[in-house]
GROMACS .gro file of C-alpha atoms in nm:
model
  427
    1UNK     CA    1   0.000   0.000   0.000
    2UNK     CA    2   0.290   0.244   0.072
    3UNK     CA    3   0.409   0.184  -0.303
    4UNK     CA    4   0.073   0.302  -0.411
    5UNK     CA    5   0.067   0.593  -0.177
    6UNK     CA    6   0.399   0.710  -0.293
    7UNK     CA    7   0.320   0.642  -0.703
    8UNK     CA    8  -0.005   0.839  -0.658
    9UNK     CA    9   0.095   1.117  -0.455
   10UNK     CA   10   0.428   1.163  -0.682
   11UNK     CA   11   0.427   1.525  -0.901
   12UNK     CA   12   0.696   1.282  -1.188
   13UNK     CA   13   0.371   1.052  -1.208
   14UNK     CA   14   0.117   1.261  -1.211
   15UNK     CA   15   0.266   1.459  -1.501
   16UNK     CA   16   0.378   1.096  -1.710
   17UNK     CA   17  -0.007   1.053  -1.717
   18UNK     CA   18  -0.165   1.400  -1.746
   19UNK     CA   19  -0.338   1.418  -2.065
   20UNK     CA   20  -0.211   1.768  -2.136
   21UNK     CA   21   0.113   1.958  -1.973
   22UNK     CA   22  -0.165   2.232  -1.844
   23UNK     CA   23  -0.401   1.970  -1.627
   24UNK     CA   24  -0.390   1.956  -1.292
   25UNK     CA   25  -0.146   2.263  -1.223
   26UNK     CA   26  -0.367   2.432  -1.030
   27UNK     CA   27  -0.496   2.382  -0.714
   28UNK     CA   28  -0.863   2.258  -0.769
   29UNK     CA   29  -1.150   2.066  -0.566
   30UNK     CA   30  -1.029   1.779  -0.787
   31UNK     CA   31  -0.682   1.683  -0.781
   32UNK     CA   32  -0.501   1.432  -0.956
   33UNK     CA   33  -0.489   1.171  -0.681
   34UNK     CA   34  -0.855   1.199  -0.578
   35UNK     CA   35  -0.978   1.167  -0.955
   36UNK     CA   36  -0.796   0.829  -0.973
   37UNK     CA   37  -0.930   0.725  -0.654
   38UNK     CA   38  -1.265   0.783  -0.738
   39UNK     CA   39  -1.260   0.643  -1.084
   40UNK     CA   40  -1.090   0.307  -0.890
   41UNK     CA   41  -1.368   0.307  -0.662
   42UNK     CA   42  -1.585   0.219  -1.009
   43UNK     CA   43  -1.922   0.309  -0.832
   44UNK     CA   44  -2.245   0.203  -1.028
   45UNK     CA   45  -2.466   0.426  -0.781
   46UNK     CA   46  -2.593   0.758  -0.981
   47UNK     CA   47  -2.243   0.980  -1.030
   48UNK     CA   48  -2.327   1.320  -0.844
   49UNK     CA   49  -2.437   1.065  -0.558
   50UNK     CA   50  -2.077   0.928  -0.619
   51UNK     CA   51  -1.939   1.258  -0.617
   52UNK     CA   52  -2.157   1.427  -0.299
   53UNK     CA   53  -2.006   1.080  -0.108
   54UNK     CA   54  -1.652   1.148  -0.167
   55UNK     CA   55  -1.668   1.575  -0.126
   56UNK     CA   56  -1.854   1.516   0.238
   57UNK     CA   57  -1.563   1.255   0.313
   58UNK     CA   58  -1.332   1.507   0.253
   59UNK     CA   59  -1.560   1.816   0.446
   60UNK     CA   60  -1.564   2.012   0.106
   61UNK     CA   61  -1.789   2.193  -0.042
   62UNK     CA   62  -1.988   2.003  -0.315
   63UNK     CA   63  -1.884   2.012  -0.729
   64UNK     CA   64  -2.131   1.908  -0.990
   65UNK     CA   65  -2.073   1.545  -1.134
   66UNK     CA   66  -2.008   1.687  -1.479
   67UNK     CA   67  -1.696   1.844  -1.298
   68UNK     CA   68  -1.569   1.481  -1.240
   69UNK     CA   69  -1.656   1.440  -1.565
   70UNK     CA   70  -1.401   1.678  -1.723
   71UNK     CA   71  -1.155   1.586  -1.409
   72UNK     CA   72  -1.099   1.228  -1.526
   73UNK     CA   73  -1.041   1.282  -1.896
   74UNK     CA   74  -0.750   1.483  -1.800
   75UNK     CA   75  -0.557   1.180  -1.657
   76UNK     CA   76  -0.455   0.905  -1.898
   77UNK     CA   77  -0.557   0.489  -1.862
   78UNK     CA   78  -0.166   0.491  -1.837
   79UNK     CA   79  -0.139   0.578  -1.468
   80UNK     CA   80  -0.349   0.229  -1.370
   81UNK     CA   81  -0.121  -0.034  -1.551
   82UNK     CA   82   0.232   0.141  -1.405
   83UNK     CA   83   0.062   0.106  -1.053
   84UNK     CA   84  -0.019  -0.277  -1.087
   85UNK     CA   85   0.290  -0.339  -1.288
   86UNK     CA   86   0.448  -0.144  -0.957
   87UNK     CA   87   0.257  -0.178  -0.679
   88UNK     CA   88   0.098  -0.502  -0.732
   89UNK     CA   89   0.330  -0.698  -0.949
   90UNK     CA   90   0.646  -0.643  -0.757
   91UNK     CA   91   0.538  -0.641  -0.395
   92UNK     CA   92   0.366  -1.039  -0.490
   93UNK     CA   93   0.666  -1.138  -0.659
   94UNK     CA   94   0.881  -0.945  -0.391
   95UNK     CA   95   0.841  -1.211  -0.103
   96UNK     CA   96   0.735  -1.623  -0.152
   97UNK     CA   97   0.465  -1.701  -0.410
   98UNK     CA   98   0.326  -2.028  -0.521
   99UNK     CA   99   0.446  -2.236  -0.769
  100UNK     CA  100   0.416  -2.569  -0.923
  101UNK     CA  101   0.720  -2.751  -1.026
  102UNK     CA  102   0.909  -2.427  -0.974
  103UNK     CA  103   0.773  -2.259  -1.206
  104UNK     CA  104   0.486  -1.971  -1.191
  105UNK     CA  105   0.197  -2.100  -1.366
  106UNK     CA  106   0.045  -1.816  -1.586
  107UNK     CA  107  -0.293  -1.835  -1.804
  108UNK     CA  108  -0.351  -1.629  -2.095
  109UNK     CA  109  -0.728  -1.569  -2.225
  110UNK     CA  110  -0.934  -1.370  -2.395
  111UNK     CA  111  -1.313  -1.237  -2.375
  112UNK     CA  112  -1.548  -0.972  -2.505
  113UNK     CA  113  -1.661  -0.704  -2.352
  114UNK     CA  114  -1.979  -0.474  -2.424
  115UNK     CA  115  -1.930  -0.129  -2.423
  116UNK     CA  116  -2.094   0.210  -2.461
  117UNK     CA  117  -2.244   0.242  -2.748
  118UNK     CA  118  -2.129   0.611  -2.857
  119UNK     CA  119  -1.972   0.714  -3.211
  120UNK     CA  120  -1.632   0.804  -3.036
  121UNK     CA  121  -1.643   0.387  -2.878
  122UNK     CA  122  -1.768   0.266  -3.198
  123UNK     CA  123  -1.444   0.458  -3.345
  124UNK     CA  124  -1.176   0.369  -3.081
  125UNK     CA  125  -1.279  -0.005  -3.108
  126UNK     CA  126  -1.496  -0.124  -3.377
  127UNK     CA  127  -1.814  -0.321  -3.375
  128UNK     CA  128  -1.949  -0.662  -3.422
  129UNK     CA  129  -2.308  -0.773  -3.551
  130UNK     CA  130  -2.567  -0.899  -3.344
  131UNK     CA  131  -2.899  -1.064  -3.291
  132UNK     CA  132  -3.199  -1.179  -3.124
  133UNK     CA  133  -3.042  -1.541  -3.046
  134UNK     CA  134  -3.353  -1.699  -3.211
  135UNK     CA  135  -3.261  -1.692  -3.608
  136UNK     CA  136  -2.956  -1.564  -3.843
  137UNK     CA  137  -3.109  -1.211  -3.875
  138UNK     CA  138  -2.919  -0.950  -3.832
  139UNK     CA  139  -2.995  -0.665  -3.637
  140UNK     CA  140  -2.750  -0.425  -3.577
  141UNK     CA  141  -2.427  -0.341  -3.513
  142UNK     CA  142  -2.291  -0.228  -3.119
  143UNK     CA  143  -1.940  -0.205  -3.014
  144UNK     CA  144  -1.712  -0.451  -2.844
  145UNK     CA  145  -1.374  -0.450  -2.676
  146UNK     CA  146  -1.146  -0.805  -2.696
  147UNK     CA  147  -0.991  -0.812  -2.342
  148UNK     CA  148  -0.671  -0.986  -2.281
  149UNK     CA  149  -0.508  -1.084  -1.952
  150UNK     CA  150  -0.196  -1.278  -1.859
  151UNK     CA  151  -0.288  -1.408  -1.526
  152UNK     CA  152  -0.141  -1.560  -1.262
  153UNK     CA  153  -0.394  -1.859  -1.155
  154UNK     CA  154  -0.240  -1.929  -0.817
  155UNK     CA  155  -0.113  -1.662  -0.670
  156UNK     CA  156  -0.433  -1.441  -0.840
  157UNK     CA  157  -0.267  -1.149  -0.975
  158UNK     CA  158  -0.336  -1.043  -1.333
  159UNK     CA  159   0.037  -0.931  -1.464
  160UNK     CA  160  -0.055  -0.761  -1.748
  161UNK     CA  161  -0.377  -0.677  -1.947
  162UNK     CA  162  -0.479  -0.560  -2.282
  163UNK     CA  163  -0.769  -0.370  -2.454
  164UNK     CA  164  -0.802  -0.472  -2.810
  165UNK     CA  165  -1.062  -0.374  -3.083
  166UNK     CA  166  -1.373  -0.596  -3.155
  167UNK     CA  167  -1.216  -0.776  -3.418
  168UNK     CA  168  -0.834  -0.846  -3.257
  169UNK     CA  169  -0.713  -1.174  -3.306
  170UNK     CA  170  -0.666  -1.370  -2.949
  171UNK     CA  171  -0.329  -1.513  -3.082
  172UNK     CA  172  -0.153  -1.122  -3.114
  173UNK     CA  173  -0.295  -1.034  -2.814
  174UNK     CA  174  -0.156  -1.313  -2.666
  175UNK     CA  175   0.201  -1.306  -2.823
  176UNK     CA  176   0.219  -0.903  -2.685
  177UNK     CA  177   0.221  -1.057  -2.348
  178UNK     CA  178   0.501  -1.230  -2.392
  179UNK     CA  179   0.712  -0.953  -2.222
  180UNK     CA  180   0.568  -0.949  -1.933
  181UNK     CA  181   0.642  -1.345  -1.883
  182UNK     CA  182   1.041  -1.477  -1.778
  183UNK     CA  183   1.214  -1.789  -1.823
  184UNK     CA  184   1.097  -2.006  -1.610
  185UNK     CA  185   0.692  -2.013  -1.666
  186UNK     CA  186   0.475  -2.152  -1.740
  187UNK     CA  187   0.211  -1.996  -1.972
  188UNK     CA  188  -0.132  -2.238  -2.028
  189UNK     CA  189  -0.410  -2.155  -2.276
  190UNK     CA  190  -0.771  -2.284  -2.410
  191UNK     CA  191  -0.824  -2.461  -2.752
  192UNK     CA  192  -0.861  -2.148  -2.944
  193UNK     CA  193  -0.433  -2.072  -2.938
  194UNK     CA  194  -0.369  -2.365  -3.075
  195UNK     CA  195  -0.205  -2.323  -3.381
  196UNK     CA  196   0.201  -2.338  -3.453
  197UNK     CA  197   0.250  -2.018  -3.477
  198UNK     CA  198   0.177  -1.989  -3.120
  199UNK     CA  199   0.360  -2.255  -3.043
  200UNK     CA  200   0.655  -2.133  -3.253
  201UNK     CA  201   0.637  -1.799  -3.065
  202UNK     CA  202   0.693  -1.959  -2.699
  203UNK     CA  203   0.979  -2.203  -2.848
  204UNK     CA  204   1.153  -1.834  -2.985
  205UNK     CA  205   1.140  -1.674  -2.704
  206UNK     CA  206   1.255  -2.019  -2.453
  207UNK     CA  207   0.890  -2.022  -2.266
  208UNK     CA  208   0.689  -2.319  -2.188
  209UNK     CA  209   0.350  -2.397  -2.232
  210UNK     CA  210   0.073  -2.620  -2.226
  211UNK     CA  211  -0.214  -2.554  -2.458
  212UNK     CA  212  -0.524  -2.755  -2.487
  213UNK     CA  213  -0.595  -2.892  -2.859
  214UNK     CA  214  -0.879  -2.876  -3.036
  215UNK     CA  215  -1.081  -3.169  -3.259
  216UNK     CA  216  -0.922  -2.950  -3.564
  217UNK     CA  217  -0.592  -2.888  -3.446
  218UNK     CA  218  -0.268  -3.083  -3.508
  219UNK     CA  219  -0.279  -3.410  -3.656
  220UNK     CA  220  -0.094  -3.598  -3.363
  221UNK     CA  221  -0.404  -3.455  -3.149
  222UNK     CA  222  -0.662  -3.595  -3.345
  223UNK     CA  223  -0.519  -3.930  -3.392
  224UNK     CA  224  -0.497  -3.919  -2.958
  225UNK     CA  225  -0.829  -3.785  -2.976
  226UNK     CA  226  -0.943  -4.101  -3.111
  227UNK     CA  227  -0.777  -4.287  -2.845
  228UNK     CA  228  -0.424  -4.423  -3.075
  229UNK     CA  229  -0.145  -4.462  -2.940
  230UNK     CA  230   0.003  -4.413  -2.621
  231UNK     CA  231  -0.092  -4.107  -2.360
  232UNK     CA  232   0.225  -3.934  -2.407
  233UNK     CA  233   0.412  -3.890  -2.726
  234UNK     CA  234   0.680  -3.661  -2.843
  235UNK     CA  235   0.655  -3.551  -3.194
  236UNK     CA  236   0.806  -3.265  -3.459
  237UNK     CA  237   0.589  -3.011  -3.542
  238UNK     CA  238   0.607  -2.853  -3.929
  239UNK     CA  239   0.416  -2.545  -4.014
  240UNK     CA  240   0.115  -2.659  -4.228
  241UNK     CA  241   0.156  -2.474  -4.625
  242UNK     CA  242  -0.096  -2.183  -4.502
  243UNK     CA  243   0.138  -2.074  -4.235
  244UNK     CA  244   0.481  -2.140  -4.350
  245UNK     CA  245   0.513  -1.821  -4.525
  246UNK     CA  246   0.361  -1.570  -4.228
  247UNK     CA  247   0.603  -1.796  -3.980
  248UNK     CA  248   0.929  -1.765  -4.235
  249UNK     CA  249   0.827  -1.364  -4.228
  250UNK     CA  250   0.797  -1.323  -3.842
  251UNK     CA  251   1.172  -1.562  -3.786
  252UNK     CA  252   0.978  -1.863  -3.583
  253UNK     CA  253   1.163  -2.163  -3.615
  254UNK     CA  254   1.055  -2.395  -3.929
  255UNK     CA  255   1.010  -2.689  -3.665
  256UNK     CA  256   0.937  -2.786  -3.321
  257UNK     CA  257   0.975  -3.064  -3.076
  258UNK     CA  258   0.632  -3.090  -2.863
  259UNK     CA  259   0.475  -3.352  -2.645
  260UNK     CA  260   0.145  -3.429  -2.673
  261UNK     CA  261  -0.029  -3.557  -2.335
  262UNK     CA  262  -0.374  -3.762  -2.347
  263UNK     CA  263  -0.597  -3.713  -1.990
  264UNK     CA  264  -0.930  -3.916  -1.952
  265UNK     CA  265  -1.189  -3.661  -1.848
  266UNK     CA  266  -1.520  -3.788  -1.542
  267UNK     CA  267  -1.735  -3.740  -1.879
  268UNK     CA  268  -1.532  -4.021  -2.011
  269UNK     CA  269  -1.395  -3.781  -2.336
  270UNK     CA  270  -1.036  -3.754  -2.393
  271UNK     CA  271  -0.860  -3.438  -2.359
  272UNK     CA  272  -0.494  -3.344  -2.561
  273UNK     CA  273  -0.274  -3.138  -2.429
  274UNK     CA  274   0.034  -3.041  -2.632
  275UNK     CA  275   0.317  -2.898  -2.453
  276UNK     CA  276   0.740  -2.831  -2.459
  277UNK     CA  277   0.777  -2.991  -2.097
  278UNK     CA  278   0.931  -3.266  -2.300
  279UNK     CA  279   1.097  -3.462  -1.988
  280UNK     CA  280   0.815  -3.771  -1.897
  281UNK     CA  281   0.994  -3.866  -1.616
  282UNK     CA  282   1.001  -3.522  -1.418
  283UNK     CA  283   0.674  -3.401  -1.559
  284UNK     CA  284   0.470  -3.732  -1.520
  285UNK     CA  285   0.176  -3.781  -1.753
  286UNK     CA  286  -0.044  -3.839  -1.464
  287UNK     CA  287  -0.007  -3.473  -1.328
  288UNK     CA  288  -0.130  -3.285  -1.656
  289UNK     CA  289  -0.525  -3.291  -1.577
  290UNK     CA  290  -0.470  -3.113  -1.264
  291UNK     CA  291  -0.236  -2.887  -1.399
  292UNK     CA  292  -0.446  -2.795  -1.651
  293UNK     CA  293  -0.770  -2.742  -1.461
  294UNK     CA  294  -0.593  -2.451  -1.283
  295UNK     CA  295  -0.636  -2.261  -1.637
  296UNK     CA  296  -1.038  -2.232  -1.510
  297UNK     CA  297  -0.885  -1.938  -1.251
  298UNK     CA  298  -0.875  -1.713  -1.549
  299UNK     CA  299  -1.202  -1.782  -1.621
  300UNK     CA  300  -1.379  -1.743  -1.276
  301UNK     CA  301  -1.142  -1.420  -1.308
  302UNK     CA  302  -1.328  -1.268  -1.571
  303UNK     CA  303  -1.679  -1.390  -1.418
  304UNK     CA  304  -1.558  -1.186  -1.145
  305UNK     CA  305  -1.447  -0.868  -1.349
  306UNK     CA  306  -1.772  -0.893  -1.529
  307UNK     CA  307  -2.024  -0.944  -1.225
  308UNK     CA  308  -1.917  -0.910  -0.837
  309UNK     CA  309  -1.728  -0.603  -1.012
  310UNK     CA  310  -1.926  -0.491  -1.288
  311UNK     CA  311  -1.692  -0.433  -1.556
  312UNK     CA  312  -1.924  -0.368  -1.816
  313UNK     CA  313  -2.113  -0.139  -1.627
  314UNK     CA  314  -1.897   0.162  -1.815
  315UNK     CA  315  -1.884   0.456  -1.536
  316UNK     CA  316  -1.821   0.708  -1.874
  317UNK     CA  317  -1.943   0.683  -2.260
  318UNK     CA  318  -1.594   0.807  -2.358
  319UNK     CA  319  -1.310   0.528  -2.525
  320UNK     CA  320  -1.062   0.687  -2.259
  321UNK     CA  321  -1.335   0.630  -1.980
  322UNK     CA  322  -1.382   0.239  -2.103
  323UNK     CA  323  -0.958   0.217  -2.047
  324UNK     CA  324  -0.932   0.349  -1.737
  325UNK     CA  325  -1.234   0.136  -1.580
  326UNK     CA  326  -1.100  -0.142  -1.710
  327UNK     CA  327  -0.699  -0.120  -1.620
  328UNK     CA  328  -0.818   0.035  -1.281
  329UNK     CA  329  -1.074  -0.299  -1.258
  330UNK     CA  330  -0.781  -0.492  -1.340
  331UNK     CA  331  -0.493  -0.279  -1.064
  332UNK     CA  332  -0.793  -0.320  -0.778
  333UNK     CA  333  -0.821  -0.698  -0.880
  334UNK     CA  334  -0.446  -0.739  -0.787
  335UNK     CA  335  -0.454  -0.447  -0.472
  336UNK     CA  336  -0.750  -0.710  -0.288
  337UNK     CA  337  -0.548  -1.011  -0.388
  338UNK     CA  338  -0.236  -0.855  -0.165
  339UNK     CA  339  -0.495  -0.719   0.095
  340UNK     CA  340  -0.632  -1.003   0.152
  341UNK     CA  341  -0.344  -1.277   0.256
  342UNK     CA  342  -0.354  -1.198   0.631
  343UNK     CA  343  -0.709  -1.257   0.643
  344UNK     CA  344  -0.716  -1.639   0.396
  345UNK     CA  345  -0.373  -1.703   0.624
  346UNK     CA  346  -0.574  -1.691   0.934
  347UNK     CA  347  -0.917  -1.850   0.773
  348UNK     CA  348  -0.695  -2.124   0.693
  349UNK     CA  349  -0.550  -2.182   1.019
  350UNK     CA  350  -0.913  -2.226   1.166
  351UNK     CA  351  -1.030  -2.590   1.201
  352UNK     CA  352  -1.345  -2.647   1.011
  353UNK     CA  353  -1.494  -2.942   0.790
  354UNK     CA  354  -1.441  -2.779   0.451
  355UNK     CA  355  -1.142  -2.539   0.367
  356UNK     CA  356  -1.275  -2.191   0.377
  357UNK     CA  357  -1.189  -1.836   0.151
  358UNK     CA  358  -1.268  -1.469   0.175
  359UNK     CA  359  -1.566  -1.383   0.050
  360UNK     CA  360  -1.506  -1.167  -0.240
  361UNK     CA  361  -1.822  -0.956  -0.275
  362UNK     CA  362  -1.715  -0.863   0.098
  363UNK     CA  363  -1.386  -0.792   0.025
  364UNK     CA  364  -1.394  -0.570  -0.262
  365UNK     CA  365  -1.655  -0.407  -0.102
  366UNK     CA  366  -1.442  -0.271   0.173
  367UNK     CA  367  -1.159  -0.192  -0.051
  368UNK     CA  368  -1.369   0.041  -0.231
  369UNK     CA  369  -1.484   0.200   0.062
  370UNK     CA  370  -1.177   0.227   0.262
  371UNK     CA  371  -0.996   0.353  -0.107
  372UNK     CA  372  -0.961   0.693  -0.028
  373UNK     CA  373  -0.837   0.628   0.294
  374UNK     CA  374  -0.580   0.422   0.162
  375UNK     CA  375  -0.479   0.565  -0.140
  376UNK     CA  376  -0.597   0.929  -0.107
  377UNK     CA  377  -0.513   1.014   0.291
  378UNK     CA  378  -0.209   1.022   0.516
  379UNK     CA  379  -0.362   0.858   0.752
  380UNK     CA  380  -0.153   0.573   0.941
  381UNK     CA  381  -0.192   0.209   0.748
  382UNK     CA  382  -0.161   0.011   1.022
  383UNK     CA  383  -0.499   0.047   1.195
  384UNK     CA  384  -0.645   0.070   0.852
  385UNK     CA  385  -0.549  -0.291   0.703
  386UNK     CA  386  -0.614  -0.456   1.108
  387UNK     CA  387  -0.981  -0.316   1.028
  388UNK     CA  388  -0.994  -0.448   0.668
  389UNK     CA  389  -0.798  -0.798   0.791
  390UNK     CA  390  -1.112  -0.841   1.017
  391UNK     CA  391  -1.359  -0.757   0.790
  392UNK     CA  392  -1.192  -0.984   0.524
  393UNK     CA  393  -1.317  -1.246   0.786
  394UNK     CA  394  -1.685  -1.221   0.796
  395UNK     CA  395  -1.909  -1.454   0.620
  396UNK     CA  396  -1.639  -1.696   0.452
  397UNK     CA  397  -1.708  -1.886   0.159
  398UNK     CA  398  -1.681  -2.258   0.244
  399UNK     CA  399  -1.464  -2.441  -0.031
  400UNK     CA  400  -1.558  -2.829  -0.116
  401UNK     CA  401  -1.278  -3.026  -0.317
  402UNK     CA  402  -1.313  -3.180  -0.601
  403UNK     CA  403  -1.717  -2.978  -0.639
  404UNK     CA  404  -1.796  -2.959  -1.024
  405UNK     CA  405  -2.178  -2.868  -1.073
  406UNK     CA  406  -2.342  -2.865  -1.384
  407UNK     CA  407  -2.336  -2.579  -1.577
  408UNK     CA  408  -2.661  -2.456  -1.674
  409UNK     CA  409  -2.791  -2.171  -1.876
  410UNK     CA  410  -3.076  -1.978  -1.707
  411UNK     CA  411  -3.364  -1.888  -1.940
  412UNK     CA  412  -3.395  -1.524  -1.987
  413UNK     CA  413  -3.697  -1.483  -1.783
  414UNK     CA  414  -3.513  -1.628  -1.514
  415UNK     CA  415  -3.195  -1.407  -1.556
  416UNK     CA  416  -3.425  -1.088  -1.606
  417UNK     CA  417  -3.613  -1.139  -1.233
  418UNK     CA  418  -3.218  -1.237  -1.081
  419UNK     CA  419  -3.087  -0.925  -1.243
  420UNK     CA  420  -3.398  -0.724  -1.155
  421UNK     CA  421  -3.459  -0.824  -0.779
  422UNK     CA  422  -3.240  -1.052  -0.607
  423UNK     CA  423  -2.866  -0.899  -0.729
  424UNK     CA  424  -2.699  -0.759  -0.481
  425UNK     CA  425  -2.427  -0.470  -0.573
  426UNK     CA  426  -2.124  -0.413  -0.330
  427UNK     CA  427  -2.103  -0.069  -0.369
   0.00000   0.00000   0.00000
């Protein structure tokens, strides 16, 4: 919290991401470090409520929510992705971490987002069709956003995230990670990444992976797929003639060495994995299906971005807006991840039946109300994370092993009256 308090309270940062040389020179009911508190605070209550909130915190006189309004485009998306990269990405990797088989074990996805639907969005990020779910017809355009994140399933801490356009291909977005990854990981990914050129890219740059295969996908897979041939079998990959020529152009090596790894799913389906952890005696076959379910933390991530935090739920109809809610969704993500470890240390030195976690939706709740104390006060942090550590504490979630419900789709009548009158919102 410190590094935050210093980052945000620092003139050199403010002015890296002003918009403009001129904003926030003068001394205003608004300043820098109070704007970017309030936008991380990502309230979905009415935004001069918002705003009356935060000026009677403060025992100032009230400013009109279009005020904010003009306040926030002055500061740029920028200043949220230096303070996770910072504040939340060095002080987890600054002390002990988790790991499995030494190695950090990262998962890269991607999902659409809905956004505003203004001219300057539809500009800034392009739009896909859409339609009534029932029949082909078309019936409009609105724009989307392809989000990006290179996450961090078991320690829970999203190291770097990207906004694309509607259209972005998953693979790009995916490879532009790559920098923020180290010798050493190990990156996993869904069905849709797996092509050679992806795998080409992690052999180039000495990363390891495991990546799920599709029914489409390599032939190797499909042949496994069918249930051929031993569980685990090392084979060299060649480009197929469609891709030789883009992977000659971008310098990927012409072949690979992979493994392919067969896992027997409880539906009784086989799953292929294809991966460079070539050595079968230190990486046992065996090990790969519950390796690979940690990928579903990126997953549950988004669910969380997108409900218990309401990413889509734009707080502005500006493009600049939709970037800062998200990278500041995405910096408090990785803030409540570090502010919460007392509190899941002590929850898991209880004795109960069931392992048990800290409830999220109360959690981020307190976050957001404690954020300008934290962030936006000089007030001592010691008292101040004691009191969050023991709210952390109330109403735990209980966690049962080895629990895999059904997934169902709700019908929309049933996701209309949920939405309409038994939602809850944490702030």
């Amino acid at each position: 919290m410190n590094r935050s308090r210093e980052k945000i309270s620092d003139e050199v940062f403010k002015r890296r991401h002003s918009a403009t040389d001129r904003a926030f020179t003068r001394l205003r009911s608004l300043p820098f470090s109070l704007v970017l508190v309030m936008v991380l605070r990502n309230s979905v209550k009415a935004l001069q409520n918002v705003v009356n909130e935060v000026m009677a915190w403060l025992e100032q006189c009230p400013v009109t929510a279009s005020a904010y309004s003009q306040a926030r485009y002055k500061f740029k998306h920028t200043a949220f992705i230096e303070l996770n990269e910072e504040a939340v990405v060095r002080a987890m990797y600054g002390s002990n971490y988790l790991t499995f088989w030494g190695m950090r074990i990262l998962a890269v996805d991607g999902s659409r987002l809905i956004l505003p639907n203004t001219e300057e969005v539809r500009q800034a990020f392009g739009t896909l069709p859409h339609t009534n779910g029932r029949d082909a017809g078309r019936l409009g355009e609105h724009p989307y956003a392809t989000a990006s994140v290179l996450f961090d399933v078991l320690n829970r801490v999203a190291l770097d995230a990207t906004l694309g356009c509607a259209k972005a291909y998953e693979v790009d977005l995916a490879v532009a990670h790559l920098p923020h990854t180290r010798p050493g990981d190990l990156l996993i990914m869904d069905r849709n990444c797996a092509s050679y050129r992806m795998l080409a890219e992690f052999v180039h740059r000495g990363r390891d992976f495991v990546i799920r295969c599709s029914a489409a996908s390599f032939g190797p897979a499909q042949r496994m797929m069918r249930g051929e041939g031993p569980d685990s079998q090392i084979v060299t990959l060649v480009p197929c003639a469609a891709q030789a020529g883009p992977v000659r152009q971008l310098g990927l090596p012409a072949s690979i060495k992979a493994r392919f790894v067969r896992v027997l799913l409880n539906t009784g389906e086989w799953e292929v994995l294809v991966t460079s952890l070539l050595d079968e005696i230190r990486y046992s076959t065996t090990e790969f299906r519950s390796l690979y379910a940690w990928r579903w933390g990126i997953e549950t991530f988004y669910g969380l971005l997108k409900t218990r935090l309401e990413l889509e739920n734009f707080t502005g109809n500006g493009a600049e807006a939709v970037r800062q809610d998200f990278h500041a969704t995405i910096y408090l993500s990785g803030l409540e991840s570090i502010l919460t470890e007392p509190a899941q240390a002590r929850l898991d030195a209880r004795t109960t039946r069931y392992p048990q976690a800290v409830n999220r939706s109360v959690s981020f709740n307190a976050i957001k109300m404690a954020a300008l104390e934290l962030l936006s006060s000089d007030l001592n942090l010691e008292p101040l994370l004691e009191r969050l550590t023991q709210l952390f504490q109330t109403s735990p979630v209980t966690v049962r092993p080895d629990r895999s419900p059904p997934r169902r789709k709700p019908s929309d009548r049933v996701s209309l009256n949920f939405h309409k009158r038994k939602k809850k919102h944490g702030l």
